[in-house]
Amino acid sequence: MFTRDAFVGWLQEKKLMGARCGKCGQVYLPPRPYCPSCRSSEMEWHELSGRGEVAAFTAVHVAPTFMEKQGFGRGKPYATAVVRLQEGPGISARLVGVDAARPEEIKVGTQVEVDFLEVEAEGGKQVDLAFRPAT
Amino acid sequence: MFTRDAFVGWLQEKKLMGARCGKCGQVYLPPRPYCPSCRSSEMEWHELSGRGEVAAFTAVHVAPTFMEKQGFGRGKPYATAVVRLQEGPGISARLVGVDAARPEEIKVGTQVEVDFLEVEAEGGKQVDLAFRPAT
Amino acid sequence: MGKLARGVAVVGAGVSRFGAFKEKTSRDLFVESFQDMVNSVDKGFDPGEIEALYLGNFSSDLFEGQGHTAPIMAEWAGIIPAAATRLEDACASGGVALRQGILAVASGAYDLVLVGGVEKMNNLPTEKVTDTLAAASDTLYEASAGFTFPGLYAAIATAYMARYGITPEYFMRVGIKNHNNGKLNPKAQFQTTIRDLLEGRKAKLAAQGKPVPDWQDELDFLRDDSANPVVAWPMRLFDCSPITDGAACLLLVSEEMATRFTDRPVYIIGSGQASDYPLHTRSDLTSLGSARLAARQAYEMAGVTPRDIKVAEVHDCFTVAEVVATEDLGFFAPGEGARAAAEGRTARSGDRPINTSGGLKAKGHPVGASGVAQAVEVFLQLRGEAGARQVPGANLGLTHNVGATGGTCTVHIYERR
Amino acid sequence: MGKLARGVAVVGAGVSRFGAFKEKTSRDLFVESFQDMVNSVDKGFDPGEIEALYLGNFSSDLFEGQGHTAPIMAEWAGIIPAAATRLEDACASGGVALRQGILAVASGAYDLVLVGGVEKMNNLPTEKVTDTLAAASDTLYEASAGFTFPGLYAAIATAYMARYGITPEYFMRVGIKNHNNGKLNPKAQFQTTIRDLLEGRKAKLAAQGKPVPDWQDELDFLRDDSANPVVAWPMRLFDCSPITDGAACLLLVSEEMATRFTDRPVYIIGSGQASDYPLHTRSDLTSLGSARLAARQAYEMAGVTPRDIKVAEVHDCFTVAEVVATEDLGFFAPGEGARAAAEGRTARSGDRPINTSGGLKAKGHPVGASGVAQAVEVFLQLRGEAGARQVPGANLGLTHNVGATGGTCTVHIYERR
Ligand SMILES: [Zn+2]
Ligand SMILES: [Zn+2]
């Protein structure tokens, strides 16, 4: 099943997995059960390189409740980004290894690589998807 | 302002207040700011007799969260009813002074009178609207 | 209600499996019904040609914390940039989505419209579902009085019982009948009869060495508080539709292009919609005014009468609702609906088959999808594709979809020519 | 997109006061706008003749715990049993309600339709509003990454700044302009200019004997973190529309009966709607694909070009959104919108007046009502009734209403003949 739960399950194993259409080869991230290109549902899991670039980003100062619980908010911003992967598809994810308090210094186009962020969430420890400037 | 807040405010003073159209005389319960009969908004407050009859009722065993907090639910049902007032309009309200565990004995058509129920709610004590069999 | 500028036909219909699916989200359910619909189109078509999605959904907001659901469903079905619009009228969300799809095609704006419905209800615990469904009532003046959603229909039942002198057993028979139908529907949430459940319970207790109740028939079972607990008297567990995850899809096209898709289109010849007050502001609690008016609009548009209808899917969110529906639709006189059900007239083999799909009671009731799923059943029946539950010679069908206690009602009439 | 079967006109329009009103519920706000609409109908009419209500509302579910809002609004306005349907596409809910009202009249089903929009947002504390608005994004894949709603538009701003080499000050100028307009709108939430706010803040600090900042102009004030804190960089407080309670109503009739209501009807000559993916699945983040497509549909239906439009209300939920909108609508070339705003071309006195009402920024943004309220402003402008903010000779107007980050967009074009 190419569901959100399955995608999050892979993340816990520190794998960035998309879905690849077995019929036409199109790669989807987030994964999805049905290929809009060729109308097939013969999907298979496909691990992504995790390398890409920042297409857009922000530094959030007024945070949602779940990020406030992680200690972020007014006075302690965090960065999050739209990342375009080398394989084509894009994804929204946290952007780490940058100074969210100095957003002027973060650049669109920055090359990034995947990072798996261990955070304390309501249900205990979990791994969230993130990217950091490529080394 | 003929709002829910104002209606609840009157209830706290143990008054059942509807809105009466100053132009055509129609009485509305719940109160409303605008008369659909004559398209006027010249409303005034109008106290109702509180006497009426049970048009329909139920005994609730699977209770909403706020009633569970008052101790009701499986094993301790409560009755609630649609009451038609002598003045014409109807209202939904708790039905007390009846045995909710023996709903077969509660009759549609029972004459009732208003009762103001003091309950413990989240924000502290409050008065809820209820009716009981008329004496 | 004026005459529509052009006719509309259904050329495809699909439904997901109904049930409780922990791992599936709305979008997964929707795709499942979408694929089923695509596969149903006899001559095939390119889904990329779909111009608009009208999506019925009651409250993905409260059930899944997700608003703006329509473009997400459009994305998952692969029909971006088609206009995607969510419609909400509580449990009639599917019916109003269908109606808007019809009007959109009739207006000339679109030739090819997807009507969908989806609800994912099993993320929340039952208590929260009770609270969420109560949001379909007037929360300021009904829910605040302790009325739950089953409680409101229970109140209708007490008014009906008092007026027509009947007992709760009449309602129970509706549940028995709908479970009998649900057993024959491979997409239904409950594919078991009440008799099956009774026998199964007996066998289980015997195997555990416990005392076995002396249930002689289904009514014995349903009258037993332990087997069939009261939810809101006189509505018990088996009077209530379940909490269901599910989705449904219909493909609507303008009448003149219908045969491009199939040689067996189902034409929508009548449509009606009306609204009503909360219960406490109505003069009659034994009938839904919105249903009577929507039915009149639909019959007038279709130029048919209640006796012409061969199969009907009506809104049995609670058993009493089906009884009232069969009267509001003119199938039976006021007060006769309960007796007609008890006499088996609404069974598959009766003169007036109602809810051959199992209805909301046995098929399941994913609220925003139900109005669309009803149309899927009628589509199958009119095309002779309803399998073991097929009603022979069904050429004219009807769907009746109610929001809350009739705050909204839509009625649609379908014809196979 | 086909041709509509018949034409549609707006013959009445009304709006409630926008702001934060603790004691008012959705129904109170709706009635206020309904009465304003009724009073606007030059020749009068019987509201009981209204056949249907199409209601835009984003999430009364989450904001007030109330679903099935449409029949409640119909009840409070006194138009039961008219069919009452809620439409939801996040912040484009009002725009899609308008579009469905148009299609319903065009279909022939109705002659007289009420289009409404309402949102009551100030029941919840600000944190909860942030969470609730995030429900309009893809909660599984956008909100979960820490994107708030301002954050998503901030991301669009960074892409735009990088591509076209501009600074956040360009966006600030949009806010200054919209506050200048809002000052002239007696229904607006903020009837103050940024200059007023700046002077007021200075005077207050001086009166308190505190150090007075050396703000030379509005940009100095807006660049100051203490006066204008960052919400999601580069979007600051004065780049964001506020949390607003409000409602709006339009009365639509078939073109042929328009003069029964007024000698000055406003005709709807173009309508478009499209959907799009979440940001991360788009190839271009500096333009909204749904807006470009909806605009093309509307221009084609209307047979006009961008340069013909005299006044436009565009969706400035954030200042960057207005810049992008003016490009997507073809008013300015890609990358030129920011400069055009800075040069004053979109001011009331400019060659391309945008958001004369104050826009969502200053008039306020009760999300489900905004798309309808935009049409109310254009109605007033085209009839020469916009008072101090009137644009002389406005005979052709446009509204552009976006859901979330363009998951949905509707565009409408209006003409005074
Ligand atoms: Zn493929
Ligand atoms: Zn009056």
Coordinates of N, CA and C and ligand atoms in Angstrom, one line a residue, chain A residues 21-26 28 35-40 43, ligand 1:
Chain A
C21 N 6.2 3.9 -11.0 CA 5.2 3.2 -11.8 C 5.9 2.1 -12.6
G22 N 5.3 0.9 -12.3 CA 5.9 -0.3 -13.0 C 5.6 -0.3 -14.5
K23 N 4.7 0.5 -14.9 CA 4.3 0.5 -16.3 C 5.1 1.5 -17.1
C24 N 5.0 2.8 -16.6 CA 5.7 3.9 -17.4 C 6.9 4.4 -16.8
G25 N 7.3 3.9 -15.6 CA 8.6 4.3 -15.0 C 8.6 5.7 -14.2
Q26 N 7.5 6.4 -14.3 CA 7.4 7.7 -13.6 C 7.6 7.5 -12.1
Y28 N 7.2 9.0 -8.2 CA 6.3 9.9 -7.5 C 6.8 10.0 -6.0
C35 N -1.0 5.9 -10.9 CA -0.2 6.7 -11.8 C -1.0 7.6 -12.7
P36 N -1.1 8.9 -12.5 CA -1.9 9.8 -13.4 C -1.3 9.8 -14.8
S37 N -0.1 9.4 -15.0 CA 0.5 9.5 -16.4 C -0.1 8.4 -17.3
C38 N 0.0 7.2 -16.8 CA -0.4 6.0 -17.6 C -1.6 5.3 -17.1
R39 N -2.2 5.8 -16.0 CA -3.4 5.2 -15.4 C -3.2 3.8 -14.9
S40 N -2.0 3.5 -14.5 CA -1.7 2.2 -13.9 C -1.7 2.3 -12.4
M43 N 2.4 0.0 -8.8 CA 3.5 0.8 -8.3 C 4.5 -0.1 -7.6
Ligands
ZN1 ZN 2.6 5.1 -15.1

